[in-house]
Tab-separated table of C-alpha atoms and ligand atoms in Angstrom:
chain	number	residue	atom	x	y	z
A	592	MET	CA	12.362	-144.206	-106.746
A	593	ALA	CA	12.271	-146.072	-103.423
A	594	VAL	CA	9.285	-146.824	-101.230
A	595	MET	CA	10.991	-148.392	-98.263
A	596	VAL	CA	9.235	-149.823	-95.238
A	597	LEU	CA	11.115	-149.664	-91.929
A	598	ILE	CA	9.750	-152.209	-89.510
A	599	GLY	CA	10.668	-153.523	-86.094
A	600	ALA	CA	11.781	-157.145	-86.402
A	601	GLN	CA	11.323	-158.012	-82.702
A	602	TRP	CA	9.051	-156.646	-79.932
A	603	GLY	CA	9.548	-152.949	-80.643
A	604	ASP	CA	12.200	-150.435	-79.540
A	605	GLU	CA	14.750	-151.760	-82.016
A	606	GLY	CA	15.835	-148.258	-83.039
A	607	LYS	CA	13.292	-147.433	-85.756
A	608	GLY	CA	13.434	-143.723	-84.921
A	609	LYS	CA	17.185	-143.623	-85.489
A	610	ALA	CA	16.804	-145.472	-88.801
A	611	THR	CA	14.076	-143.093	-90.012
A	612	ASP	CA	16.233	-140.145	-89.052
A	613	LEU	CA	19.238	-141.617	-90.868
A	614	TYR	CA	17.404	-142.069	-94.169
A	615	GLY	CA	15.119	-139.046	-93.646
A	616	GLU	CA	17.562	-136.595	-95.207
A	617	ARG	CA	17.381	-138.398	-98.539
A	618	VAL	CA	13.628	-138.895	-98.908
A	619	GLN	CA	10.780	-136.515	-99.629
A	620	TRP	CA	8.101	-138.284	-97.544
A	621	VAL	CA	7.904	-140.152	-94.247
A	622	VAL	CA	4.653	-141.971	-93.433
A	623	ARG	CA	3.490	-143.579	-90.194
A	624	TYR	CA	1.060	-146.333	-91.141
A	625	GLN	CA	-0.178	-147.902	-87.878
A	626	GLY	CA	-0.210	-147.548	-84.098
A	627	GLY	CA	-0.572	-144.269	-82.278
A	628	ASN	CA	0.976	-142.571	-79.283
A	629	ASN	CA	1.817	-145.969	-77.801
A	630	ALA	CA	5.103	-145.700	-79.732
A	631	GLY	CA	8.219	-144.029	-78.372
A	632	HIS	CA	11.052	-143.358	-80.811
A	633	THR	CA	14.268	-141.718	-79.654
A	634	VAL	CA	16.203	-139.685	-82.170
A	635	VAL	CA	19.589	-138.108	-81.441
A	636	LEU	CA	20.470	-135.416	-83.978
A	637	PRO	CA	24.072	-134.730	-85.062
A	638	ASP	CA	24.138	-131.640	-82.807
A	639	GLY	CA	23.378	-133.909	-79.823
A	640	GLN	CA	19.741	-132.832	-79.369
A	641	LYS	CA	17.594	-135.766	-78.238
A	642	PHE	CA	13.918	-136.101	-79.139
A	643	ALA	CA	11.286	-138.600	-77.960
A	644	ILE	CA	8.776	-138.963	-80.786
A	645	ARG	CA	5.463	-140.717	-80.124
A	646	LEU	CA	2.654	-140.193	-82.631
A	647	ILE	CA	4.240	-137.995	-85.273
A	648	PRO	CA	6.584	-139.611	-87.851
A	649	SER	CA	10.254	-139.319	-86.843
A	650	GLY	CA	10.846	-137.601	-90.197
A	651	ILE	CA	9.422	-134.430	-88.629
A	652	LEU	CA	12.978	-133.695	-87.452
A	653	THR	CA	14.206	-133.502	-91.045
A	654	PRO	CA	13.533	-130.048	-92.492
A	655	GLY	CA	11.728	-129.698	-95.801
A	656	ILE	CA	10.051	-133.089	-96.126
A	657	THR	CA	6.384	-134.022	-95.868
A	658	ASN	CA	5.343	-136.234	-92.960
A	659	VAL	CA	2.108	-138.185	-93.115
A	660	ILE	CA	-0.002	-139.772	-90.406
A	661	GLY	CA	-1.656	-142.460	-92.511
A	662	ASN	CA	-5.180	-143.871	-92.416
A	663	GLY	CA	-3.935	-146.890	-90.430
A	664	VAL	CA	-2.847	-144.769	-87.454
A	665	VAL	CA	-5.081	-143.919	-84.488
A	666	VAL	CA	-4.710	-140.275	-83.490
A	667	ASN	CA	-5.318	-138.877	-80.035
A	668	PRO	CA	-6.006	-135.173	-80.710
A	669	GLY	CA	-4.719	-134.045	-77.306
A	670	ALA	CA	-1.522	-136.107	-77.658
A	671	LEU	CA	-1.024	-134.757	-81.180
A	672	LEU	CA	-1.243	-131.149	-80.020
A	673	GLU	CA	1.013	-131.817	-77.060
A	674	GLU	CA	3.685	-133.359	-79.269
A	675	LEU	CA	3.382	-130.592	-81.872
A	676	GLY	CA	3.712	-128.036	-79.066
A	677	GLU	CA	6.860	-129.722	-77.700
A	678	LEU	CA	8.442	-129.827	-81.152
A	679	GLU	CA	7.540	-126.233	-81.963
A	680	LYS	CA	8.946	-125.070	-78.631
A	681	ARG	CA	12.257	-126.600	-79.747
A	682	GLU	CA	11.956	-124.777	-83.076
A	683	VAL	CA	11.170	-127.816	-85.184
A	684	ASP	CA	9.231	-126.817	-88.305
A	685	THR	CA	6.014	-128.852	-88.190
A	686	SER	CA	4.320	-127.222	-91.182
A	687	GLY	CA	4.885	-130.305	-93.367
A	688	LEU	CA	2.742	-132.658	-91.272
A	689	LEU	CA	-0.422	-134.056	-92.881
A	690	ILE	CA	-3.090	-136.338	-91.421
A	691	SER	CA	-5.149	-138.776	-93.447
A	692	ALA	CA	-8.858	-137.912	-93.452
A	693	ASP	CA	-9.498	-141.599	-92.728
A	694	ALA	CA	-7.269	-141.950	-89.670
A	695	HIS	CA	-9.338	-142.895	-86.634
A	696	LEU	CA	-9.303	-140.843	-83.444
A	697	VAL	CA	-8.489	-142.026	-79.937
A	698	MET	CA	-11.219	-140.551	-77.750
A	699	PRO	CA	-11.175	-140.108	-73.956
A	700	TYR	CA	-13.478	-143.118	-73.559
A	701	HIS	CA	-10.901	-145.329	-75.306
A	702	VAL	CA	-8.253	-144.334	-72.794
A	703	ALA	CA	-10.681	-144.922	-69.900
A	704	ILE	CA	-11.648	-148.362	-71.226
A	705	ASP	CA	-8.007	-149.379	-71.871
A	706	ARG	CA	-7.150	-148.669	-68.233
A	707	VAL	CA	-10.187	-150.362	-66.641
A	708	THR	CA	-9.840	-153.420	-68.878
A	709	GLU	CA	-6.227	-153.883	-67.815
A	710	ARG	CA	-7.198	-153.575	-64.150
A	711	TYR	CA	-10.002	-156.079	-64.675
A	712	LEU	CA	-7.607	-158.587	-66.303
A	713	GLY	CA	-5.360	-158.516	-63.217
A	714	LYS	CA	-2.508	-161.016	-63.601
A	715	ALA	CA	-3.608	-161.767	-67.168
A	716	LYS	CA	-3.157	-158.125	-68.244
A	717	ILE	CA	-1.440	-157.313	-71.542
A	718	GLY	CA	0.631	-154.543	-69.978
A	719	THR	CA	-0.594	-151.991	-72.534
A	720	THR	CA	0.723	-148.467	-72.657
A	721	GLY	CA	-2.677	-147.290	-71.385
A	722	ARG	CA	-3.102	-144.921	-74.330
A	723	GLY	CA	-6.469	-146.262	-75.516
A	724	ILE	CA	-4.952	-147.850	-78.628
A	725	GLY	CA	-6.708	-151.236	-78.428
A	726	PRO	CA	-10.192	-149.793	-77.741
A	727	ALA	CA	-9.784	-147.286	-80.609
A	728	TYR	CA	-8.958	-150.095	-83.058
A	729	GLN	CA	-11.859	-152.135	-81.656
A	730	ASP	CA	-14.229	-149.313	-82.555
A	731	LYS	CA	-12.689	-149.007	-86.010
A	732	VAL	CA	-13.356	-152.673	-86.743
A	733	ALA	CA	-16.785	-152.505	-85.069
A	734	ARG	CA	-17.603	-149.640	-87.467
A	735	MET	CA	-18.296	-147.153	-84.706
A	736	GLY	CA	-15.073	-145.160	-84.807
A	737	VAL	CA	-14.644	-141.412	-85.185
A	738	ARG	CA	-12.330	-140.392	-88.019
A	739	ALA	CA	-10.261	-137.289	-88.686
A	740	GLN	CA	-12.690	-136.289	-91.460
A	741	ASP	CA	-15.558	-136.200	-88.921
A	742	LEU	CA	-13.845	-133.193	-87.365
A	743	LEU	CA	-14.791	-131.282	-90.514
A	744	ASP	CA	-18.532	-131.862	-89.963
A	745	GLU	CA	-19.819	-130.805	-86.546
A	746	SER	CA	-23.169	-132.545	-86.750
A	747	ILE	CA	-21.651	-135.894	-87.727
A	748	LEU	CA	-19.024	-135.523	-85.009
A	749	ARG	CA	-21.678	-134.854	-82.358
A	750	GLN	CA	-23.813	-137.785	-83.522
A	751	LYS	CA	-20.873	-140.196	-83.521
A	752	ILE	CA	-19.679	-139.204	-80.065
A	753	GLU	CA	-23.212	-139.409	-78.648
A	754	SER	CA	-23.946	-142.801	-80.118
A	755	ALA	CA	-20.556	-144.246	-79.090
A	756	LEU	CA	-21.023	-142.981	-75.538
A	757	GLU	CA	-24.486	-144.501	-75.210
A	758	LEU	CA	-22.767	-147.876	-75.268
A	759	LYS	CA	-19.442	-146.946	-73.636
A	760	ASN	CA	-21.118	-145.317	-70.646
A	761	GLN	CA	-23.142	-148.466	-70.013
A	762	ILE	CA	-19.904	-150.435	-70.003
A	763	LEU	CA	-18.009	-147.955	-67.848
A	764	VAL	CA	-20.807	-147.635	-65.291
A	765	LYS	CA	-22.397	-151.090	-65.217
A	766	VAL	CA	-19.409	-153.348	-65.846
A	767	TYR	CA	-16.540	-151.375	-64.380
A	768	ASN	CA	-18.324	-149.236	-61.803
A	769	ARG	CA	-16.827	-145.994	-63.151
A	770	LYS	CA	-18.375	-142.580	-63.741
A	771	ALA	CA	-20.167	-141.920	-67.038
A	772	LEU	CA	-18.436	-139.514	-69.435
A	773	ASP	CA	-20.236	-136.403	-70.697
A	774	PRO	CA	-20.683	-136.459	-74.513
A	775	GLY	CA	-21.174	-132.666	-74.642
A	776	LYS	CA	-17.853	-132.012	-72.949
A	777	ILE	CA	-16.000	-134.483	-75.153
A	778	PHE	CA	-17.557	-132.889	-78.243
A	779	ASP	CA	-16.580	-129.351	-77.131
A	780	ASP	CA	-13.022	-130.393	-76.227
A	781	VAL	CA	-12.420	-132.295	-79.454
A	782	LEU	CA	-13.806	-129.449	-81.546
A	783	GLU	CA	-11.519	-126.983	-79.822
A	784	GLN	CA	-8.537	-129.263	-80.415
A	785	ALA	CA	-9.549	-129.839	-84.041
A	786	ALA	CA	-9.496	-126.112	-84.729
A	787	GLN	CA	-5.731	-126.268	-84.174
A	788	PHE	CA	-4.961	-129.052	-86.636
A	789	SER	CA	-7.878	-129.529	-89.060
A	790	HIS	CA	-5.906	-127.669	-91.786
A	791	ARG	CA	-3.584	-130.706	-91.843
A	792	ILE	CA	-6.329	-133.194	-92.780
A	793	ALA	CA	-5.830	-134.317	-96.382
A	794	ASP	CA	-6.340	-137.062	-98.960
A	795	THR	CA	-2.917	-138.493	-98.198
A	796	ARG	CA	-3.455	-141.624	-100.356
A	797	LEU	CA	-3.766	-139.481	-103.450
A	798	LEU	CA	-0.810	-137.277	-102.525
A	799	LEU	CA	1.399	-140.312	-101.881
A	800	ASP	CA	0.415	-141.985	-105.121
A	801	GLN	CA	1.200	-138.813	-107.044
A	802	ALA	CA	4.547	-138.450	-105.271
A	803	ILE	CA	5.532	-142.054	-106.037
A	804	SER	CA	4.545	-141.550	-109.672
A	805	ARG	CA	6.838	-138.492	-109.783
A	806	GLY	CA	9.674	-140.768	-108.624
A	807	GLU	CA	10.010	-139.346	-105.114
A	808	HIS	CA	11.436	-141.408	-102.240
A	809	VAL	CA	9.045	-142.471	-99.472
A	810	LEU	CA	9.858	-144.039	-96.112
A	811	MET	CA	7.130	-145.939	-94.309
A	812	GLU	CA	7.896	-145.834	-90.611
A	813	GLY	CA	6.411	-148.690	-88.616
A	814	SER	CA	5.909	-148.521	-84.907
A	815	GLN	CA	5.993	-151.477	-82.489
A	816	GLY	CA	7.356	-154.656	-84.118
A	817	THR	CA	6.687	-157.951	-85.858
A	818	LEU	CA	6.081	-159.922	-82.646
A	819	LEU	CA	3.580	-157.270	-81.484
A	820	ASP	CA	1.539	-157.572	-84.713
A	821	VAL	CA	-2.073	-158.540	-84.019
A	822	ASP	CA	-1.941	-161.279	-86.700
A	823	HIS	CA	1.684	-162.412	-86.611
A	824	GLY	CA	2.782	-161.575	-83.078
A	825	THR	CA	2.606	-163.363	-79.752
A	826	TYR	CA	-1.165	-163.000	-79.515
A	827	PRO	CA	-2.854	-161.973	-77.223
A	828	PHE	CA	0.215	-160.123	-75.908
A	829	VAL	CA	0.337	-157.810	-78.914
A	830	THR	CA	-0.772	-154.377	-80.004
A	831	SER	CA	-4.007	-154.001	-81.992
A	832	SER	CA	-2.591	-153.153	-85.417
A	833	ASN	CA	-0.311	-154.583	-88.144
A	834	PRO	CA	3.248	-153.279	-87.886
A	835	THR	CA	4.364	-155.949	-90.400
A	836	SER	CA	5.127	-154.809	-93.928
A	837	GLY	CA	1.701	-155.703	-95.346
A	838	GLY	CA	0.275	-153.168	-92.912
A	839	ALA	CA	2.264	-150.445	-94.667
A	840	ALA	CA	0.273	-150.685	-97.892
A	841	VAL	CA	-3.054	-150.820	-96.054
A	842	GLY	CA	-2.182	-148.171	-93.497
A	843	ALA	CA	-0.830	-145.678	-96.012
A	844	GLY	CA	-3.384	-146.401	-98.712
A	845	ILE	CA	-0.950	-147.282	-101.486
A	846	GLY	CA	-0.838	-150.436	-103.563
A	847	ALA	CA	1.340	-153.299	-102.292
A	848	THR	CA	3.177	-153.313	-105.648
A	849	ARG	CA	4.458	-149.812	-104.864
A	850	LEU	CA	6.698	-151.046	-102.035
A	851	THR	CA	10.285	-151.493	-103.238
A	852	ALA	CA	12.228	-152.485	-100.101
A	853	VAL	CA	11.526	-153.725	-96.604
A	854	MET	CA	14.129	-152.951	-93.992
A	855	GLY	CA	13.913	-154.806	-90.702
A	856	ILE	CA	15.310	-153.002	-87.687
A	857	LEU	CA	16.953	-155.651	-85.560
A	858	LYS	CA	18.531	-155.114	-82.168
A	859	ALA	CA	21.744	-157.078	-81.538
A	860	TYR	CA	19.955	-158.538	-78.493
A	861	THR	CA	16.248	-158.667	-77.577
A	862	THR	CA	13.910	-156.550	-75.440
A	863	ARG	CA	10.228	-156.548	-74.665
A	864	VAL	CA	7.894	-154.261	-72.665
A	865	GLY	CA	4.667	-155.502	-71.101
A	866	SER	CA	3.481	-159.074	-70.613
A	867	GLY	CA	3.900	-162.149	-72.791
A	868	PRO	CA	6.315	-164.948	-73.642
A	869	PHE	CA	9.982	-164.157	-74.311
A	870	PRO	CA	12.168	-167.283	-74.668
A	871	THR	CA	15.602	-165.647	-74.331
A	872	GLU	CA	14.630	-163.364	-71.432
A	873	LEU	CA	17.347	-163.101	-68.780
A	874	HIS	CA	16.421	-162.861	-65.130
A	875	ASP	CA	20.015	-162.732	-63.926
A	876	GLU	CA	22.812	-160.175	-63.844
A	877	TRP	CA	23.178	-160.370	-67.639
A	878	GLY	CA	19.633	-159.079	-68.076
A	879	GLU	CA	20.543	-156.217	-65.780
A	880	TYR	CA	23.774	-155.694	-67.750
A	881	LEU	CA	21.865	-155.322	-71.040
A	882	ARG	CA	19.268	-153.047	-69.429
A	883	LYS	CA	21.921	-150.746	-67.964
A	884	THR	CA	24.374	-150.767	-70.859
A	885	GLY	CA	21.639	-150.453	-73.470
A	886	GLY	CA	19.617	-147.867	-71.502
A	887	GLU	CA	16.583	-150.110	-71.854
A	888	VAL	CA	13.858	-147.994	-70.292
A	889	GLY	CA	10.631	-147.234	-72.191
A	890	VAL	CA	10.589	-143.844	-73.932
A	891	ASN	CA	6.831	-143.592	-73.607
A	892	THR	CA	5.872	-145.117	-70.285
A	893	GLY	CA	9.199	-145.163	-68.413
A	894	ARG	CA	8.881	-148.906	-67.761
A	895	ASP	CA	12.030	-151.027	-67.550
A	896	ARG	CA	12.339	-153.193	-70.655
A	897	ARG	CA	12.764	-156.942	-70.231
A	898	CYS	CA	16.092	-157.980	-71.807
A	899	GLY	CA	17.534	-161.154	-73.335
A	900	TRP	CA	20.017	-162.482	-75.886
A	901	PHE	CA	19.552	-162.353	-79.632
A	902	ASP	CA	16.920	-164.785	-80.896
A	903	ALA	CA	17.523	-165.962	-84.471
A	904	VAL	CA	14.250	-167.913	-84.627
A	905	ILE	CA	12.360	-164.651	-84.264
A	906	ALA	CA	14.581	-162.891	-86.790
A	907	ARG	CA	14.044	-165.646	-89.354
A	908	TYR	CA	10.311	-165.427	-88.742
A	909	ALA	CA	10.407	-161.634	-89.200
A	910	THR	CA	12.317	-162.073	-92.471
A	911	ARG	CA	9.629	-164.426	-93.687
A	912	VAL	CA	6.411	-162.635	-92.675
A	913	ASN	CA	7.655	-159.210	-93.746
A	914	GLY	CA	9.649	-160.171	-96.830
A	915	ILE	CA	12.617	-158.335	-95.348
A	916	THR	CA	15.149	-157.368	-98.005
A	917	ASP	CA	17.668	-155.665	-95.692
A	918	TYR	CA	18.469	-155.484	-92.014
A	919	PHE	CA	19.663	-152.599	-89.896
A	920	LEU	CA	21.403	-154.245	-86.940
A	921	THR	CA	21.306	-151.762	-84.046
A	922	LYS	CA	23.075	-151.497	-80.699
A	923	LEU	CA	26.015	-153.738	-81.546
A	924	ASP	CA	28.097	-151.482	-79.254
A	925	VAL	CA	26.051	-152.645	-76.247
A	926	LEU	CA	27.526	-156.144	-76.626
A	927	SER	CA	31.149	-154.958	-76.361
A	928	SER	CA	33.029	-156.356	-73.363
A	929	LEU	CA	31.354	-159.752	-73.067
A	930	GLU	CA	33.596	-162.814	-72.842
A	931	GLN	CA	31.224	-164.683	-75.141
A	932	VAL	CA	27.990	-163.692	-76.858
A	933	PRO	CA	25.102	-166.193	-76.893
A	934	ILE	CA	22.787	-166.439	-79.912
A	935	CYS	CA	19.579	-168.441	-79.682
A	936	VAL	CA	19.522	-170.650	-82.778
A	937	GLY	CA	16.490	-172.797	-81.955
A	938	TYR	CA	14.064	-173.805	-79.216
A	939	ARG	CA	13.585	-176.938	-77.202
A	940	VAL	CA	9.898	-177.635	-76.655
A	941	ASP	CA	8.904	-180.677	-74.614
A	942	GLY	CA	12.148	-182.439	-75.502
A	943	GLU	CA	11.929	-181.677	-79.210
A	944	GLN	CA	14.196	-179.174	-80.995
A	945	LEU	CA	12.570	-176.589	-83.278
A	946	ASP	CA	14.263	-174.073	-85.510
A	947	GLU	CA	11.114	-172.232	-86.576
A	948	MET	CA	8.332	-170.574	-84.540
A	949	PRO	CA	6.185	-173.158	-82.748
A	950	LEU	CA	2.655	-173.682	-84.015
A	951	THR	CA	0.810	-172.883	-80.800
A	952	GLN	CA	0.892	-170.223	-78.129
A	953	THR	CA	1.370	-172.919	-75.470
A	954	ASP	CA	4.483	-174.279	-77.163
A	955	PHE	CA	5.918	-170.780	-77.494
A	956	HIS	CA	5.350	-170.252	-73.752
A	957	HIS	CA	7.279	-173.486	-73.107
A	958	ALA	CA	10.084	-172.783	-75.599
A	959	GLU	CA	13.559	-172.967	-74.067
A	960	PRO	CA	16.361	-171.345	-76.035
A	961	VAL	CA	19.143	-173.433	-77.581
A	962	TYR	CA	22.281	-171.304	-77.604
A	963	GLU	CA	25.386	-171.109	-79.702
A	964	TYR	CA	28.238	-169.122	-78.096
A	965	LEU	CA	30.392	-166.753	-80.123
A	966	PRO	CA	33.642	-165.258	-78.817
A	967	GLY	CA	33.182	-161.666	-77.628
A	968	TRP	CA	35.235	-158.475	-78.091
A	969	PHE	CA	36.356	-155.834	-75.644
A	970	GLU	CA	37.159	-152.870	-77.886
A	971	ASP	CA	34.984	-149.742	-77.863
A	972	ILE	CA	33.334	-149.801	-81.304
A	973	THR	CA	31.305	-146.592	-81.026
A	974	GLY	CA	33.786	-144.758	-83.263
A	975	CYS	CA	33.842	-147.385	-86.044
A	976	ARG	CA	32.409	-146.214	-89.367
A	977	ASP	CA	33.590	-149.060	-91.617
A	978	PHE	CA	32.870	-152.739	-91.257
A	979	ASP	CA	36.609	-153.475	-91.488
A	980	GLU	CA	37.258	-151.313	-88.418
A	981	LEU	CA	35.174	-153.634	-86.239
A	982	PRO	CA	37.098	-156.229	-84.198
A	983	ALA	CA	37.177	-159.608	-85.937
A	984	ASN	CA	34.865	-161.184	-83.330
A	985	ALA	CA	32.285	-158.410	-83.771
A	986	GLN	CA	32.433	-158.931	-87.545
A	987	ALA	CA	31.921	-162.669	-87.017
A	988	TYR	CA	28.905	-161.975	-84.764
A	989	VAL	CA	27.320	-159.752	-87.430
A	990	ARG	CA	27.937	-162.325	-90.160
A	991	ARG	CA	26.449	-165.123	-88.034
A	992	VAL	CA	23.343	-163.008	-87.253
A	993	GLU	CA	23.023	-162.301	-90.967
A	994	GLU	CA	23.331	-165.965	-91.894
A	995	LEU	CA	20.785	-167.098	-89.295
A	996	SER	CA	18.315	-164.288	-90.047
A	997	GLY	CA	18.263	-164.948	-93.768
A	998	SER	CA	18.618	-161.400	-95.138
A	999	ARG	CA	21.635	-159.210	-95.721
A	1000	ILE	CA	22.669	-156.684	-93.089
A	1001	SER	CA	22.917	-153.319	-94.795
A	1002	ALA	CA	23.587	-151.063	-91.815
A	1003	ILE	CA	24.969	-151.470	-88.296
A	1004	GLY	CA	24.342	-149.138	-85.358
A	1005	VAL	CA	27.294	-148.565	-83.043
A	1006	GLY	CA	25.758	-145.788	-80.948
A	1007	PRO	CA	22.557	-143.708	-80.676
A	1008	GLY	CA	23.787	-140.820	-82.850
A	1009	ARG	CA	22.847	-140.545	-86.518
A	1010	GLU	CA	26.496	-140.698	-87.581
A	1011	GLN	CA	27.222	-143.742	-85.382
A	1012	THR	CA	26.330	-146.059	-88.213
A	1013	ILE	CA	28.243	-148.403	-90.498
A	1014	VAL	CA	26.644	-148.559	-93.935
A	1015	LEU	CA	27.278	-151.752	-95.895
A	1016	HIS	CA	24.757	-151.274	-98.693
A	1017	ASP	CA	23.214	-147.959	-99.710
A	1018	ILE	CA	19.645	-149.039	-100.372
A	1019	LEU	CA	18.345	-145.684	-101.613
A	1020	GLU	CA	21.271	-145.376	-103.989
A	1021	GLU	CA	20.680	-148.919	-105.252
A	1022	GLN	CA	17.070	-148.131	-105.994
A	1023	GLY	CA	17.929	-145.050	-108.012
B	320	GDP	P1	12.174	-147.378	-81.573
B	320	GDP	O1	10.911	-147.385	-80.777
B	320	GDP	O2	12.328	-148.592	-82.419
B	320	GDP	O3	12.377	-146.110	-82.347
B	320	GDP	O4	13.366	-147.468	-80.515
B	320	GDP	P2	13.503	-146.649	-79.135
B	320	GDP	O5	13.873	-145.238	-79.469
B	320	GDP	O6	12.318	-146.875	-78.278
B	320	GDP	O7	14.697	-147.431	-78.458
B	320	GDP	C1	15.943	-147.544	-79.060
B	320	GDP	C2	16.992	-146.860	-78.168
B	320	GDP	O8	18.275	-147.231	-78.588
B	320	GDP	C3	16.965	-145.352	-78.235
B	320	GDP	O9	17.344	-144.837	-76.978
B	320	GDP	C4	18.021	-145.013	-79.288
B	320	GDP	O10	18.612	-143.728	-79.109
B	320	GDP	C5	19.026	-146.082	-79.004
B	320	GDP	N1	19.803	-146.553	-80.156
B	320	GDP	C6	19.406	-146.746	-81.448
B	320	GDP	N2	20.404	-147.298	-82.165
B	320	GDP	C7	21.438	-147.460	-81.307
B	320	GDP	C8	22.757	-148.040	-81.441
B	320	GDP	O11	23.163	-148.518	-82.499
B	320	GDP	N3	23.528	-148.066	-80.301
B	320	GDP	C9	23.102	-147.574	-79.097
B	320	GDP	N4	23.923	-147.637	-78.045
B	320	GDP	N5	21.878	-147.035	-78.954
B	320	GDP	C10	21.068	-146.997	-80.033
B	321	IMO	P1	7.754	-148.598	-80.386
B	321	IMO	O1	7.151	-148.023	-81.651
B	321	IMO	C1	7.522	-151.659	-77.303
B	321	IMO	C2	3.501	-153.030	-76.212
B	321	IMO	C3	2.963	-152.713	-74.843
B	321	IMO	C4	2.085	-153.935	-74.607
B	321	IMO	C5	1.493	-154.187	-76.001
B	321	IMO	C6	0.099	-153.616	-76.202
B	321	IMO	O2	8.434	-147.591	-79.540
B	321	IMO	O3	8.614	-149.775	-80.716
B	321	IMO	P2	-0.819	-151.154	-76.593
B	321	IMO	O4	-0.753	-149.926	-75.732
B	321	IMO	O5	-0.199	-150.984	-77.945
B	321	IMO	O6	-2.195	-151.743	-76.667
B	321	IMO	O7	0.069	-152.254	-75.803
B	321	IMO	O8	2.397	-153.613	-76.915
B	321	IMO	N1	3.943	-151.853	-76.997
B	321	IMO	C7	5.231	-151.576	-77.247
B	321	IMO	N2	6.364	-152.178	-76.832
B	321	IMO	N3	7.586	-150.605	-78.145
B	321	IMO	C8	6.465	-150.005	-78.591
B	321	IMO	O9	6.474	-149.055	-79.535
B	321	IMO	C9	5.206	-150.453	-78.101
B	321	IMO	N4	3.917	-150.088	-78.324
B	321	IMO	C10	3.159	-150.973	-77.655
B	321	IMO	O10	4.002	-152.617	-73.900
B	321	IMO	O11	2.883	-155.033	-74.273
B	322	MG	MG1	10.296	-147.308	-78.790
């Protein structure tokens, strides 16, 4: 039995969707445990079909398994129906999707507040996806959120929307000079949407616990990444949930002792979307090279991703805060045809060299990368399926990344397709 968490080890977009799809065929359950439709996961199936998954677990593309939207996720009902509709139009069987009764809902006022807050912040904006994710989590913690289970009780739903809007409308009108939203209309719209998915609302904690006790395999699919975690990321330039592995137990409602492996998805270089510090960011032609060669454009918002070299300080940090047991190193193919490949092995901050994350936000903003340069390779590696087939310099790069990151590399991505993967250790097999 394996309960494996797949988490982004950097700032998101590491290739989590591809990893979920790869292991999906051999598990019975895939669970999303945090975030919402701020995520964008690209999956390329063996027949070449490409999917952009946002709120629904990427396991939905694997026939016959159960996919769970856990209690830690925030669900926008309209976005859910839109994504279900897109999948069904492409003949994906969505009947195995369940939603935790305790998942919170993203309401239209959350989206409105996300957008006006960002405008208000001006140059200091976070660069959010504008999907209302932060405001929905704020309401959850403030104990004024609306949950999936409220859709099953009309009078509670009406009361909750009315009382939330009493406050939100004051903020929208008096602080941001926007129009007030109509609680009656929101109630009617949400109820109509709920009619199309309320049969999916379930006690997913219980079902997962029972499945684990039966010895079934479960994948916990994180969205975003370690450095976007509200506790462990580059605060305040983070998302409002816990993508790190501890978030998996909380956001799925299973005990932490049930987790058996934590796989970090690690891109062979680094990207980031939105604002915030990024020590190895490249503003020159190499940044453009990575963006073009790696196709680094946001799946969800279409924004260009900021690009930079691999940062081992961040990887080591991710290993530590997540307890990463295995790494999936993705996009190694993107680094082919470089004369030499830089790896950031430490930072220089105010004349001092650090090899771990700085203590303060200010120091991280001032961190300058210290690079080590490895010889590059020019061969096309997209067809390699065995580690030994990789050019010697590519092998040396992987081994150096592994050594600096502090956890074994168990899989390597050499292209976007499911089969474009080199497997070094079969984690599911190892776990029985
Ligand atoms: P996620 O949010 O972590 O699921 O990642 P995204 O889907 O947002 O971004 C990763 C992108 O890289 C997607 O376009 C994937 O199809 C692609 N990808 C994943 N693994 C590889 C790989 O090993 N090589 C290449 N060239 N592309 C990859
Ligand atoms: P996946 O799952 C990359 C970033 C946003 C912004 C910050 C806060 O595809 O890796 P939010 O809308 O969450 O309040 O925005 O987090 N962000 C992501 N960046 N990949 C993602 O998801 C992201 N989800 C949010 O750009 O900087
Ligand atoms: Mg993404």
